[in-house]
mmCIF file of C-alpha atoms in Angstrom:
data_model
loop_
_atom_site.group_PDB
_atom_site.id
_atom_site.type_symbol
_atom_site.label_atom_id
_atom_site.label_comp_id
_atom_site.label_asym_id
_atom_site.label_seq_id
_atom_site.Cartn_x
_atom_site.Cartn_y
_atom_site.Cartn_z
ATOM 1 C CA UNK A 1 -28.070 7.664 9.762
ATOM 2 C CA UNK A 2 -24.768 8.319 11.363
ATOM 3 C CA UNK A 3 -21.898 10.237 9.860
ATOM 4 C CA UNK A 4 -19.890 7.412 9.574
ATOM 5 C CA UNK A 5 -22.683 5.266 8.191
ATOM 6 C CA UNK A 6 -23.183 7.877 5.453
ATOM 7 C CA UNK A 7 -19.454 7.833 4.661
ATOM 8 C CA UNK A 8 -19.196 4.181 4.458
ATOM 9 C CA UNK A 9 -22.612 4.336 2.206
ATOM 10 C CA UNK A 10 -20.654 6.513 -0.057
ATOM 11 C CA UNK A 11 -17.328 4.285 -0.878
ATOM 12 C CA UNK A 12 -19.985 1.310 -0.778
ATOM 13 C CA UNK A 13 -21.629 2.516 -4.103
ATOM 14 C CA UNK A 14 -18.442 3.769 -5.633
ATOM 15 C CA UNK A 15 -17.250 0.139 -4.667
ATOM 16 C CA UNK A 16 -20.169 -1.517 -6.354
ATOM 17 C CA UNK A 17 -20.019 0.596 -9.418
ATOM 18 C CA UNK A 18 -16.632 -0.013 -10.084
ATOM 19 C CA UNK A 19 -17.489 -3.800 -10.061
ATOM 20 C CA UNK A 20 -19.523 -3.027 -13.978
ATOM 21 C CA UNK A 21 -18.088 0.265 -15.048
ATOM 22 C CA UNK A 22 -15.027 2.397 -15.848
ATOM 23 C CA UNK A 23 -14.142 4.920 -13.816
ATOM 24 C CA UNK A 24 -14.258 7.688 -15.894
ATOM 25 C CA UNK A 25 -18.110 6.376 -16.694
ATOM 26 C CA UNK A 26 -19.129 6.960 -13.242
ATOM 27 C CA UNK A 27 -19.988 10.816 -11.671
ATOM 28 C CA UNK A 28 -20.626 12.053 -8.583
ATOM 29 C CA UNK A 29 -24.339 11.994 -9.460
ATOM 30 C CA UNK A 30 -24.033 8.204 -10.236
ATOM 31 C CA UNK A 31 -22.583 7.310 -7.151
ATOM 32 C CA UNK A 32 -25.102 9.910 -4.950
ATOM 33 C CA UNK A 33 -27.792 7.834 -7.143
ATOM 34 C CA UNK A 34 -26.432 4.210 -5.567
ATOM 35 C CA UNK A 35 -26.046 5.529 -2.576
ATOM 36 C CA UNK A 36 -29.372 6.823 -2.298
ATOM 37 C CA UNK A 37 -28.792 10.469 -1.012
ATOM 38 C CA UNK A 38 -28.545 13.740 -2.135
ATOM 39 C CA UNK A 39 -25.604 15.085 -4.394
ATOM 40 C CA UNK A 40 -24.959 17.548 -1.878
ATOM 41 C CA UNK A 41 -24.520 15.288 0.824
ATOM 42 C CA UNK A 42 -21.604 13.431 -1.346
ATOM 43 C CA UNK A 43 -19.922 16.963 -1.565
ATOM 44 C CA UNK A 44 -20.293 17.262 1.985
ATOM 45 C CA UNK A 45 -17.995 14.381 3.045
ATOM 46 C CA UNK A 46 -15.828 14.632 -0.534
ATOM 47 C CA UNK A 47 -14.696 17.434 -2.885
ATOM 48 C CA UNK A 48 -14.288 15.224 -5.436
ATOM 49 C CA UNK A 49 -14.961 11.700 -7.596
ATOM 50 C CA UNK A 50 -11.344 11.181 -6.938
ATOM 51 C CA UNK A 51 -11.087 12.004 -3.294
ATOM 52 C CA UNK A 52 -13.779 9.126 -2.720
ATOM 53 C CA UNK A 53 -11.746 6.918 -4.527
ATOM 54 C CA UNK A 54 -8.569 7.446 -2.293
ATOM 55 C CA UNK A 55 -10.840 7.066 0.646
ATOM 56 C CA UNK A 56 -12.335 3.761 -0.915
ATOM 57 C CA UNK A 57 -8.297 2.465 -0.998
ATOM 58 C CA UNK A 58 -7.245 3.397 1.786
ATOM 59 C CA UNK A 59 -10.081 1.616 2.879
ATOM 60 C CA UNK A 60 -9.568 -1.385 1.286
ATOM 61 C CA UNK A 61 -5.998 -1.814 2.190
ATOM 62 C CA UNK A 62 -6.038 -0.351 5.674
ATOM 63 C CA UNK A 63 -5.944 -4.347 7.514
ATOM 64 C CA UNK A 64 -2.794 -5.091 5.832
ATOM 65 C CA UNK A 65 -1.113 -1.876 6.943
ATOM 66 C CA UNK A 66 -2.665 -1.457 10.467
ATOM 67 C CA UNK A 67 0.055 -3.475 12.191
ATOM 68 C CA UNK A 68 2.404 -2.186 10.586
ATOM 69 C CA UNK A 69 2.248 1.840 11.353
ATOM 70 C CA UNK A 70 2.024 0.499 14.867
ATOM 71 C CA UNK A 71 4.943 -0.726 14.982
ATOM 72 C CA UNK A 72 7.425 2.896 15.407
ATOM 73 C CA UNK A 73 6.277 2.488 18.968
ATOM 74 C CA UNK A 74 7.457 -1.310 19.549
ATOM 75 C CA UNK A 75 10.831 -0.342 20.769
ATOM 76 C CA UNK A 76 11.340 -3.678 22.470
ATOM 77 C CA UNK A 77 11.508 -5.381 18.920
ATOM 78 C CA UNK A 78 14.626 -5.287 17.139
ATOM 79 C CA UNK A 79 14.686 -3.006 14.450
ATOM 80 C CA UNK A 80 15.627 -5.666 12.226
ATOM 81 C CA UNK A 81 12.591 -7.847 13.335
ATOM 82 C CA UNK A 82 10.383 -5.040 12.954
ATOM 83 C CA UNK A 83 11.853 -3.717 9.419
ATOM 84 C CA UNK A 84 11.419 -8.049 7.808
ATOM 85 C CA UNK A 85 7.627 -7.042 9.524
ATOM 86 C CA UNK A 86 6.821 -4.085 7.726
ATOM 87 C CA UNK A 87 8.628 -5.647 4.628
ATOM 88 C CA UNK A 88 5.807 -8.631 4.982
ATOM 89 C CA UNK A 89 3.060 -5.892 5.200
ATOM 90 C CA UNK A 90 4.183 -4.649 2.184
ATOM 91 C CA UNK A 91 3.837 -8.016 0.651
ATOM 92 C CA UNK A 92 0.179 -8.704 2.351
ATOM 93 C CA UNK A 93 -0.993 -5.225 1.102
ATOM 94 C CA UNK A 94 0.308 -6.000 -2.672
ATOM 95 C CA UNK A 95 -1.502 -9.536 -2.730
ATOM 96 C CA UNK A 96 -4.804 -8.127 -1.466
ATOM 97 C CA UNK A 97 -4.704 -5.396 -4.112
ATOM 98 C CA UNK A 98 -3.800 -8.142 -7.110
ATOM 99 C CA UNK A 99 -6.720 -10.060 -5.409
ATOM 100 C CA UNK A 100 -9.130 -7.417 -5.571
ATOM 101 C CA UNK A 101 -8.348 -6.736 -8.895
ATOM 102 C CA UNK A 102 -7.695 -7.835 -12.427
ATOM 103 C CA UNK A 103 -7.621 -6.916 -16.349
ATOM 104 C CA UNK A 104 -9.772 -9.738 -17.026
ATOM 105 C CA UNK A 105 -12.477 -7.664 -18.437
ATOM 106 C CA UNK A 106 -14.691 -10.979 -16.279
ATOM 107 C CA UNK A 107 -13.386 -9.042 -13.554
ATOM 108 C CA UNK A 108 -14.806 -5.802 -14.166
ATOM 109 C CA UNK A 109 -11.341 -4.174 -14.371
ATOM 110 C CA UNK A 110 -10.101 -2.524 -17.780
ATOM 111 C CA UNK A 111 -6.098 -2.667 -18.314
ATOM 112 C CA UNK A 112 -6.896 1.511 -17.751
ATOM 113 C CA UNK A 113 -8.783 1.478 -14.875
ATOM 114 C CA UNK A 114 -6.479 -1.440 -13.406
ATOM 115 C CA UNK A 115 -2.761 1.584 -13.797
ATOM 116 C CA UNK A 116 -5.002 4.123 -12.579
ATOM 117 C CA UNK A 117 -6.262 2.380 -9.512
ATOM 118 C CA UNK A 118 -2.753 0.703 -8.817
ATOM 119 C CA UNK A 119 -0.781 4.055 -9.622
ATOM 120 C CA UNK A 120 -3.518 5.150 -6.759
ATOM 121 C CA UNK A 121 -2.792 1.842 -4.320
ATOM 122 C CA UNK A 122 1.160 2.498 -4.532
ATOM 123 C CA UNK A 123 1.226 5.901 -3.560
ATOM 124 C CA UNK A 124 -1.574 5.248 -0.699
ATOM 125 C CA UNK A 125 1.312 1.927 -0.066
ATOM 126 C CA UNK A 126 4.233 4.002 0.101
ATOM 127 C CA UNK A 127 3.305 7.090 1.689
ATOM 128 C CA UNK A 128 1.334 4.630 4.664
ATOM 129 C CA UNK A 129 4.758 2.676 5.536
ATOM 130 C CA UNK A 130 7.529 5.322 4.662
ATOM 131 C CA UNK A 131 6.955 7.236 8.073
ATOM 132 C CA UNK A 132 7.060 4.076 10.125
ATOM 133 C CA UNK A 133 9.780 2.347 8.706
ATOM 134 C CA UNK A 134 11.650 6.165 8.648
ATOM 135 C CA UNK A 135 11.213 5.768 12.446
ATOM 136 C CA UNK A 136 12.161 2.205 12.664
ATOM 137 C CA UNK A 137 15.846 3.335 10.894
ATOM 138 C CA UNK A 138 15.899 6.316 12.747
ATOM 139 C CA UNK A 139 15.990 4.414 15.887
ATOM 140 C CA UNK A 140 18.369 1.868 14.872
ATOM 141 C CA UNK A 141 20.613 4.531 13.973
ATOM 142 C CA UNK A 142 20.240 5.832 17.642
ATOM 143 C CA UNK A 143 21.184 3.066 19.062
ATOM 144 C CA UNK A 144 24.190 2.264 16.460
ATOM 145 C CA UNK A 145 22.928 -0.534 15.115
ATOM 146 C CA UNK A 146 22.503 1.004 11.471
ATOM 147 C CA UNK A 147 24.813 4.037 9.866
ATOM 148 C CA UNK A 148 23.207 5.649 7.586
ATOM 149 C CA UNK A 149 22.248 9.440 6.847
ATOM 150 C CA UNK A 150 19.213 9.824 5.020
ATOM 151 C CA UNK A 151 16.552 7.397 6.970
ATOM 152 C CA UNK A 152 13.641 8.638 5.096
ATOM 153 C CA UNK A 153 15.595 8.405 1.984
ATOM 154 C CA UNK A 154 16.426 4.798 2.500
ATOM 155 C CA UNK A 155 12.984 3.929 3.448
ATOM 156 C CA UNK A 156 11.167 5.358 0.468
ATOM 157 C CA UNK A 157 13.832 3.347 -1.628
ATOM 158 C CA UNK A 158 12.844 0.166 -0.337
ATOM 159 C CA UNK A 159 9.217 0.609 -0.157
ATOM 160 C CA UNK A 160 9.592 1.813 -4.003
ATOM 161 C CA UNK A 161 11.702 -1.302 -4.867
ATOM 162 C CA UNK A 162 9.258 -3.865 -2.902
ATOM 163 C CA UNK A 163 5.877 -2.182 -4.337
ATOM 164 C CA UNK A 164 7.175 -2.316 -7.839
ATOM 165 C CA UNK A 165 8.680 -5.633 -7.451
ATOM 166 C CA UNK A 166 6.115 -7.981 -5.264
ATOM 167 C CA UNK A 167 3.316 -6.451 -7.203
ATOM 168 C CA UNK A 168 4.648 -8.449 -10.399
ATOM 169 C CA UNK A 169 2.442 -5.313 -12.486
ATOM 170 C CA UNK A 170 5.550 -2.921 -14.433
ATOM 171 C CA UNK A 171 8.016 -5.369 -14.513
ATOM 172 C CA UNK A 172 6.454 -8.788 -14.626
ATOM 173 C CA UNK A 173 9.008 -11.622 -13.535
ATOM 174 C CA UNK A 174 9.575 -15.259 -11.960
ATOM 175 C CA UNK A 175 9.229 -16.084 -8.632
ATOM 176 C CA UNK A 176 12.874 -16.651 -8.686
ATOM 177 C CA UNK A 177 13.757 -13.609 -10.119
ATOM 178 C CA UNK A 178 11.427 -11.462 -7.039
ATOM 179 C CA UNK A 179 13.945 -13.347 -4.882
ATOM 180 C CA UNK A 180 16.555 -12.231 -6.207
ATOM 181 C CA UNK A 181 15.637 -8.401 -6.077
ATOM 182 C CA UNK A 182 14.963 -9.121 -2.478
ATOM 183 C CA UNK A 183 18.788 -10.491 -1.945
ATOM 184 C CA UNK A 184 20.282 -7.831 -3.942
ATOM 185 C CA UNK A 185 18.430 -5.540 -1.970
ATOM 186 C CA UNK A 186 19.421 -6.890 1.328
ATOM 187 C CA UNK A 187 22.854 -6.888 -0.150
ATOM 188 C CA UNK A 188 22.758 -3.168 -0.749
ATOM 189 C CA UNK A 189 20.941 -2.471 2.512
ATOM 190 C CA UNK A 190 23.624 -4.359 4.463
ATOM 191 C CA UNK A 191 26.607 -2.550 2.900
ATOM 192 C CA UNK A 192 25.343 0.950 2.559
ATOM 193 C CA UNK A 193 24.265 1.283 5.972
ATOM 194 C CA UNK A 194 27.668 -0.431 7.404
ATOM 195 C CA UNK A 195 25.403 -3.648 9.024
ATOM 196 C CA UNK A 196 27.394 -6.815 9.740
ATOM 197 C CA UNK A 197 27.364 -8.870 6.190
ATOM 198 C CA UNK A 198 24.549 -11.543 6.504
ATOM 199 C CA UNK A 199 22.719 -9.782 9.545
ATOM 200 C CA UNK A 200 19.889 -9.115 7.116
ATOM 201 C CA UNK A 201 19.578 -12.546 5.236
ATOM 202 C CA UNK A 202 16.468 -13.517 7.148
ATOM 203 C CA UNK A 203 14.568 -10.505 5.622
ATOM 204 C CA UNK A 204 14.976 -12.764 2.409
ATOM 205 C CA UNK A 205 13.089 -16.333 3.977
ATOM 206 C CA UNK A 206 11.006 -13.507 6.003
ATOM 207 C CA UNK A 207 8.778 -12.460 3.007
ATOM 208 C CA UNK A 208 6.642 -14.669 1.356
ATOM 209 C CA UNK A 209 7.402 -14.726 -2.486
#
């Protein structure tokens, strides 16, 4: 069996044991158990219960987000094209997370286990886009199309704002309320980065509420 094989063997059974069982109920013998191998060989890939579970988000979420870290390097795109792009891969990476999980204890998911893994999924969110979307600003500021001093200030902002909002979880609202945040946001992104008012407004019909 291939490295890669036995990696993949070792988020599978974490994956399936997760499905029937909180996470603090599961060990590192439990998951060397499903995956059929040796404890040692589980401490061989991962130091830890919790670094397999980072691995087993980041590879559960990593299709969403592909495009989007790609996307520093597509210079011919506007930056404002490319910025209502990674906004939508923000949105695509939220829904498969709500998909994949839920309190209903049906679902295998405990309101406890359901913070902890999405306290996981947003930093794994955040800390994904931040360095593309940096770039994206810091090019647009090149080029004078944006003013603004802090890029990778501004892009942790929005990526906070959007993960908390579109992910409906702390602060459960309406549809038409999401919008709203996303207005008010392009409203503040507009005037504190000295963009033309209204040069932003497709980011708003851009992301699917």
């Amino acid at each position: 069996m291939t490295a890669m094989k036995k990696y993949d063997r070792i988020l599978d059974a974490l994956q399936e044991l997760l499905e029937n069982n909180p996470i603090q109920n599961i060990s590192v013998s439990d998951i060397a158990k499903k995956a059929e191998m040796g404890k040692g060989s589980i401490y061989y890939y991962f130091p830890s219960k919790e670094a397999i579970l980072d691995a087993l988000i980041e590879r559960n979420y990593e299709k969403p987000l592909k495009t989007a870290k790609s996307l520093a390097a597509r210079t011919e795109i506007s930056p404002f094209t490319r910025m209502a792009m990674i906004l939508q891969a923000c949105r695509n990476s939220s829904a498969a997370f709500l998909s994949r999980h839920s309190t209903d204890p049906a679902a295998g998911t405990n309101a406890q286990d359901f913070a902890f893994l999405h306290q996981k999924y947003m930093n794994h969110l955040i800390s994904e886009l931040k360095p593309a979307l940096t770039e994206i600003i810091t090019q647009g500021i090149a080029a004078g199309e944006i003013h603004f001093e802090y890029p990778a200030a501004l892009a942790e902002i929005v990526l906070i704002v959007l993960a908390v909002k579109l992910n409906n979880t702390f602060l459960s609202s309406t549809a038409e309320d999401s919008e709203d945040t996303i207005r008010g946001l392009v409203s503040l992104l507009e005037k504190g980065t000295g963009i033309p008012q209204g040069t932003l407004n497709y980011l708003t019909t851009s992301i699917e509420l």
